[in-house]
Amino acid sequence: MVAEIAPGLHPTRYWHALSDGRVQCDVCPRGCRLREGQRGFCFVRRRRGNAVVLTTYGRSSGFCVDPIEKKPLNHFLPGTAVLSFGTAGCNLACKFCQNWDISTSRETDTLADAASPEELAATAERLGCRSVAFTYNDPVIFLEYAVDTAIACRARGIKTVAVTAGYVCPEPRAELFAHVDAANVDLKSFNDDFYRRICSGRLAPVLETLEYVRHETTCWLEVTNLVIPGLNDSNEELDALTRWVIGHLGEDVPLHFSAFHPDYRLRDRPPTPAATLRRARAIALANGLRHAYVGNVRDPEGETTFCHACGEPLIVRDGYAIDAWRLDPTGRCPRCGAACAGVFEEHPGDWGPRRLPVRIAR
Ligand code: SF4
């Protein structure tokens, strides 16, 4: 591990010097080119001398114990508690951001709590959390803190989860996903124009990340698509998106269609009707996806895990709570014996829908 160079500052290694005197950050496809003292688009990576440093190492906007289903992950240790945290900043600028107070923060106003990787792992263990989640904002921009935390967690048998937009370059991508055990990657749209206009990003790097995680790592993968009325909810786009998921990631990757709520710079749209999410789920299932869910609305059928072979309800949910568990101890359907893809144990966790804020800094 590299030594810290000042409180909150941490050396990074994904950058290179340019011939014009600037230094380019190579963590994400933005490739910010920085002069002395300048910060990147994400705000948390800054040039210091002839290098780029991370300014939020060990600092957090807060810690909270959540149900793992809230990430959302429905096939990764269901029912267990996950210690969740984020830092500040983001490398995308989604107009609909549901965590905009964190993603747009200029760090000092929101980074009220602090914890070293070792303190985080120990806290997760003490609270009975099976995993730690990098969430609320994107771990890509606090990569070094996330990776060191994942290493500390593995040493204690705690797993880690990345909730990410997947907007990252190949080398840091390989480092991040070599260390985390599960990921929920946002596929915000299947339209590059949407990524450009609404998120200030590009679609292709996200698709590359999805394929990389699915095929080149052992990290468990689920995908979320936030469905926004009038922007990415057409039958054509949902059909193309779900066909791509099946064709490139496989029929076993769970896909979550999540409801949008008007927020940040996208307040002129109505919330996503539950019927739209059901339509999206129906398109995914009709195209052959085995596990499609709806999120941010109550929908007993859309929250349930069904056996892909015989239709038996295997995990029945009510919001973030598990109402019924019918997987056998080997993760198979008790009726037909078909395996359900995922990371399961003999019994589900019993954390329930609770949300428990936690203070770690002394
Ligand atoms: S991680 Fe931040 S500084 Fe680096 S290229 Fe992306 S936005 Fe720019």
mmCIF file of N, CA and C in Angstrom, residues 65-70 73-82 128-131 315-317 319-325 343-345 347-354:
data_model
loop_
_atom_site.group_PDB
_atom_site.id
_atom_site.type_symbol
_atom_site.label_atom_id
_atom_site.label_comp_id
_atom_site.label_asym_id
_atom_site.label_seq_id
_atom_site.Cartn_x
_atom_site.Cartn_y
_atom_site.Cartn_z
ATOM 1 N N VAL A 65 -26.039 1.229 7.388
ATOM 2 C CA VAL A 65 -26.265 -0.195 7.130
ATOM 3 C C VAL A 65 -27.600 -0.330 6.405
ATOM 4 N N ASP A 66 -27.550 -0.942 5.244
ATOM 5 C CA ASP A 66 -28.730 -1.113 4.382
ATOM 6 C C ASP A 66 -28.965 -2.592 4.118
ATOM 7 N N PRO A 67 -30.165 -2.951 3.643
ATOM 8 C CA PRO A 67 -30.341 -4.291 3.068
ATOM 9 C C PRO A 67 -29.635 -4.351 1.719
ATOM 10 N N ILE A 68 -29.043 -5.497 1.406
ATOM 11 C CA ILE A 68 -28.305 -5.643 0.149
ATOM 12 C C ILE A 68 -29.235 -5.425 -1.046
ATOM 13 N N GLU A 69 -30.525 -5.695 -0.847
ATOM 14 C CA GLU A 69 -31.493 -5.528 -1.947
ATOM 15 C C GLU A 69 -31.610 -4.065 -2.371
ATOM 16 N N LYS A 70 -31.155 -3.155 -1.512
ATOM 17 C CA LYS A 70 -31.301 -1.733 -1.829
ATOM 18 C C LYS A 70 -30.249 -1.245 -2.823
ATOM 19 N N LEU A 73 -29.152 -5.486 -5.335
ATOM 20 C CA LEU A 73 -28.621 -6.810 -5.681
ATOM 21 C C LEU A 73 -29.610 -7.838 -5.137
ATOM 22 N N ASN A 74 -30.224 -8.593 -6.001
ATOM 23 C CA ASN A 74 -31.226 -9.580 -5.574
ATOM 24 C C ASN A 74 -30.676 -10.996 -5.538
ATOM 25 N N HIS A 75 -29.486 -11.204 -6.137
ATOM 26 C CA HIS A 75 -28.934 -12.565 -6.224
ATOM 27 C C HIS A 75 -27.589 -12.661 -5.517
ATOM 28 N N PHE A 76 -27.313 -11.753 -4.608
ATOM 29 C CA PHE A 76 -26.034 -11.757 -3.903
ATOM 30 C C PHE A 76 -26.306 -11.697 -2.405
ATOM 31 N N LEU A 77 -26.169 -12.831 -1.745
ATOM 32 C CA LEU A 77 -26.386 -12.925 -0.300
ATOM 33 C C LEU A 77 -27.688 -12.239 0.120
ATOM 34 N N PRO A 78 -28.818 -12.669 -0.416
ATOM 35 C CA PRO A 78 -30.103 -12.005 -0.118
ATOM 36 C C PRO A 78 -30.388 -11.919 1.379
ATOM 37 N N GLY A 79 -30.978 -10.806 1.756
ATOM 38 C CA GLY A 79 -31.399 -10.620 3.141
ATOM 39 C C GLY A 79 -30.297 -10.159 4.076
ATOM 40 N N THR A 80 -29.073 -10.001 3.553
ATOM 41 C CA THR A 80 -27.978 -9.616 4.453
ATOM 42 C C THR A 80 -27.826 -8.099 4.524
ATOM 43 N N ALA A 81 -27.111 -7.676 5.577
ATOM 44 C CA ALA A 81 -26.841 -6.254 5.786
ATOM 45 C C ALA A 81 -25.550 -5.864 5.081
ATOM 46 N N VAL A 82 -25.533 -4.654 4.549
ATOM 47 C CA VAL A 82 -24.344 -4.145 3.866
ATOM 48 C C VAL A 82 -24.025 -2.754 4.420
ATOM 49 N N GLY A 128 -22.111 -6.972 11.998
ATOM 50 C CA GLY A 128 -22.708 -8.177 11.391
ATOM 51 C C GLY A 128 -23.027 -8.020 9.914
ATOM 52 N N CYS A 129 -22.360 -7.063 9.254
ATOM 53 C CA CYS A 129 -22.581 -6.874 7.813
ATOM 54 C C CYS A 129 -21.764 -7.904 7.044
ATOM 55 N N ARG A 130 -22.366 -8.496 6.041
ATOM 56 C CA ARG A 130 -21.631 -9.463 5.235
ATOM 57 C C ARG A 130 -20.798 -8.775 4.162
ATOM 58 N N SER A 131 -21.129 -7.511 3.907
ATOM 59 C CA SER A 131 -20.397 -6.813 2.845
ATOM 60 C C SER A 131 -20.348 -5.314 3.114
ATOM 61 N N ILE A 315 -37.709 -16.668 -4.340
ATOM 62 C CA ILE A 315 -37.486 -15.666 -3.284
ATOM 63 C C ILE A 315 -38.601 -14.625 -3.445
ATOM 64 N N VAL A 316 -39.494 -14.593 -2.472
ATOM 65 C CA VAL A 316 -40.617 -13.657 -2.530
ATOM 66 C C VAL A 316 -40.275 -12.460 -1.649
ATOM 67 N N ARG A 317 -40.349 -11.266 -2.242
ATOM 68 C CA ARG A 317 -39.957 -10.054 -1.510
ATOM 69 C C ARG A 317 -41.138 -9.109 -1.349
ATOM 70 N N GLY A 319 -40.893 -5.234 -0.883
ATOM 71 C CA GLY A 319 -39.901 -4.165 -0.778
ATOM 72 C C GLY A 319 -38.530 -4.779 -0.566
ATOM 73 N N TYR A 320 -37.831 -4.344 0.510
ATOM 74 C CA TYR A 320 -36.486 -4.867 0.781
ATOM 75 C C TYR A 320 -36.506 -6.050 1.739
ATOM 76 N N ALA A 321 -37.703 -6.516 2.099
ATOM 77 C CA ALA A 321 -37.803 -7.654 3.024
ATOM 78 C C ALA A 321 -38.081 -8.935 2.250
ATOM 79 N N ILE A 322 -37.544 -10.040 2.774
ATOM 80 C CA ILE A 322 -37.810 -11.347 2.158
ATOM 81 C C ILE A 322 -38.993 -11.989 2.869
ATOM 82 N N ASP A 323 -40.048 -12.260 2.117
ATOM 83 C CA ASP A 323 -41.256 -12.865 2.680
ATOM 84 C C ASP A 323 -41.202 -14.390 2.653
ATOM 85 N N ALA A 324 -40.575 -14.947 1.630
ATOM 86 C CA ALA A 324 -40.497 -16.412 1.523
ATOM 87 C C ALA A 324 -39.211 -16.787 0.802
ATOM 88 N N TRP A 325 -38.597 -17.881 1.255
ATOM 89 C CA TRP A 325 -37.316 -18.354 0.706
ATOM 90 C C TRP A 325 -37.477 -19.827 0.369
ATOM 91 N N VAL A 343 -25.107 -15.683 -5.862
ATOM 92 C CA VAL A 343 -24.258 -16.057 -4.733
ATOM 93 C C VAL A 343 -25.193 -16.253 -3.542
ATOM 94 N N PHE A 344 -25.490 -17.495 -3.256
ATOM 95 C CA PHE A 344 -26.469 -17.817 -2.212
ATOM 96 C C PHE A 344 -25.833 -18.691 -1.143
ATOM 97 N N GLU A 345 -26.390 -18.590 0.061
ATOM 98 C CA GLU A 345 -26.009 -19.495 1.135
ATOM 99 C C GLU A 345 -27.218 -20.330 1.501
ATOM 100 N N HIS A 347 -29.153 -20.315 3.997
ATOM 101 C CA HIS A 347 -30.294 -19.534 4.484
ATOM 102 C C HIS A 347 -30.094 -18.069 4.102
ATOM 103 N N PRO A 348 -31.176 -17.326 3.943
ATOM 104 C CA PRO A 348 -31.033 -15.886 3.670
ATOM 105 C C PRO A 348 -30.668 -15.153 4.960
ATOM 106 N N GLY A 349 -30.206 -13.925 4.824
ATOM 107 C CA GLY A 349 -29.989 -13.088 5.996
ATOM 108 C C GLY A 349 -31.317 -12.634 6.575
ATOM 109 N N ASP A 350 -31.247 -12.035 7.765
ATOM 110 C CA ASP A 350 -32.492 -11.596 8.413
ATOM 111 C C ASP A 350 -32.453 -10.103 8.753
ATOM 112 N N TRP A 351 -31.708 -9.346 7.943
ATOM 113 C CA TRP A 351 -31.587 -7.907 8.230
ATOM 114 C C TRP A 351 -32.916 -7.175 8.011
ATOM 115 N N GLY A 352 -33.689 -7.607 7.015
ATOM 116 C CA GLY A 352 -34.967 -6.937 6.744
ATOM 117 C C GLY A 352 -34.776 -5.603 6.051
ATOM 118 N N PRO A 353 -35.803 -4.738 6.092
ATOM 119 C CA PRO A 353 -35.740 -3.487 5.324
ATOM 120 C C PRO A 353 -35.090 -2.328 6.079
ATOM 121 N N ARG A 354 -34.511 -2.593 7.230
ATOM 122 C CA ARG A 354 -34.012 -1.495 8.067
ATOM 123 C C ARG A 354 -32.900 -0.683 7.407
#
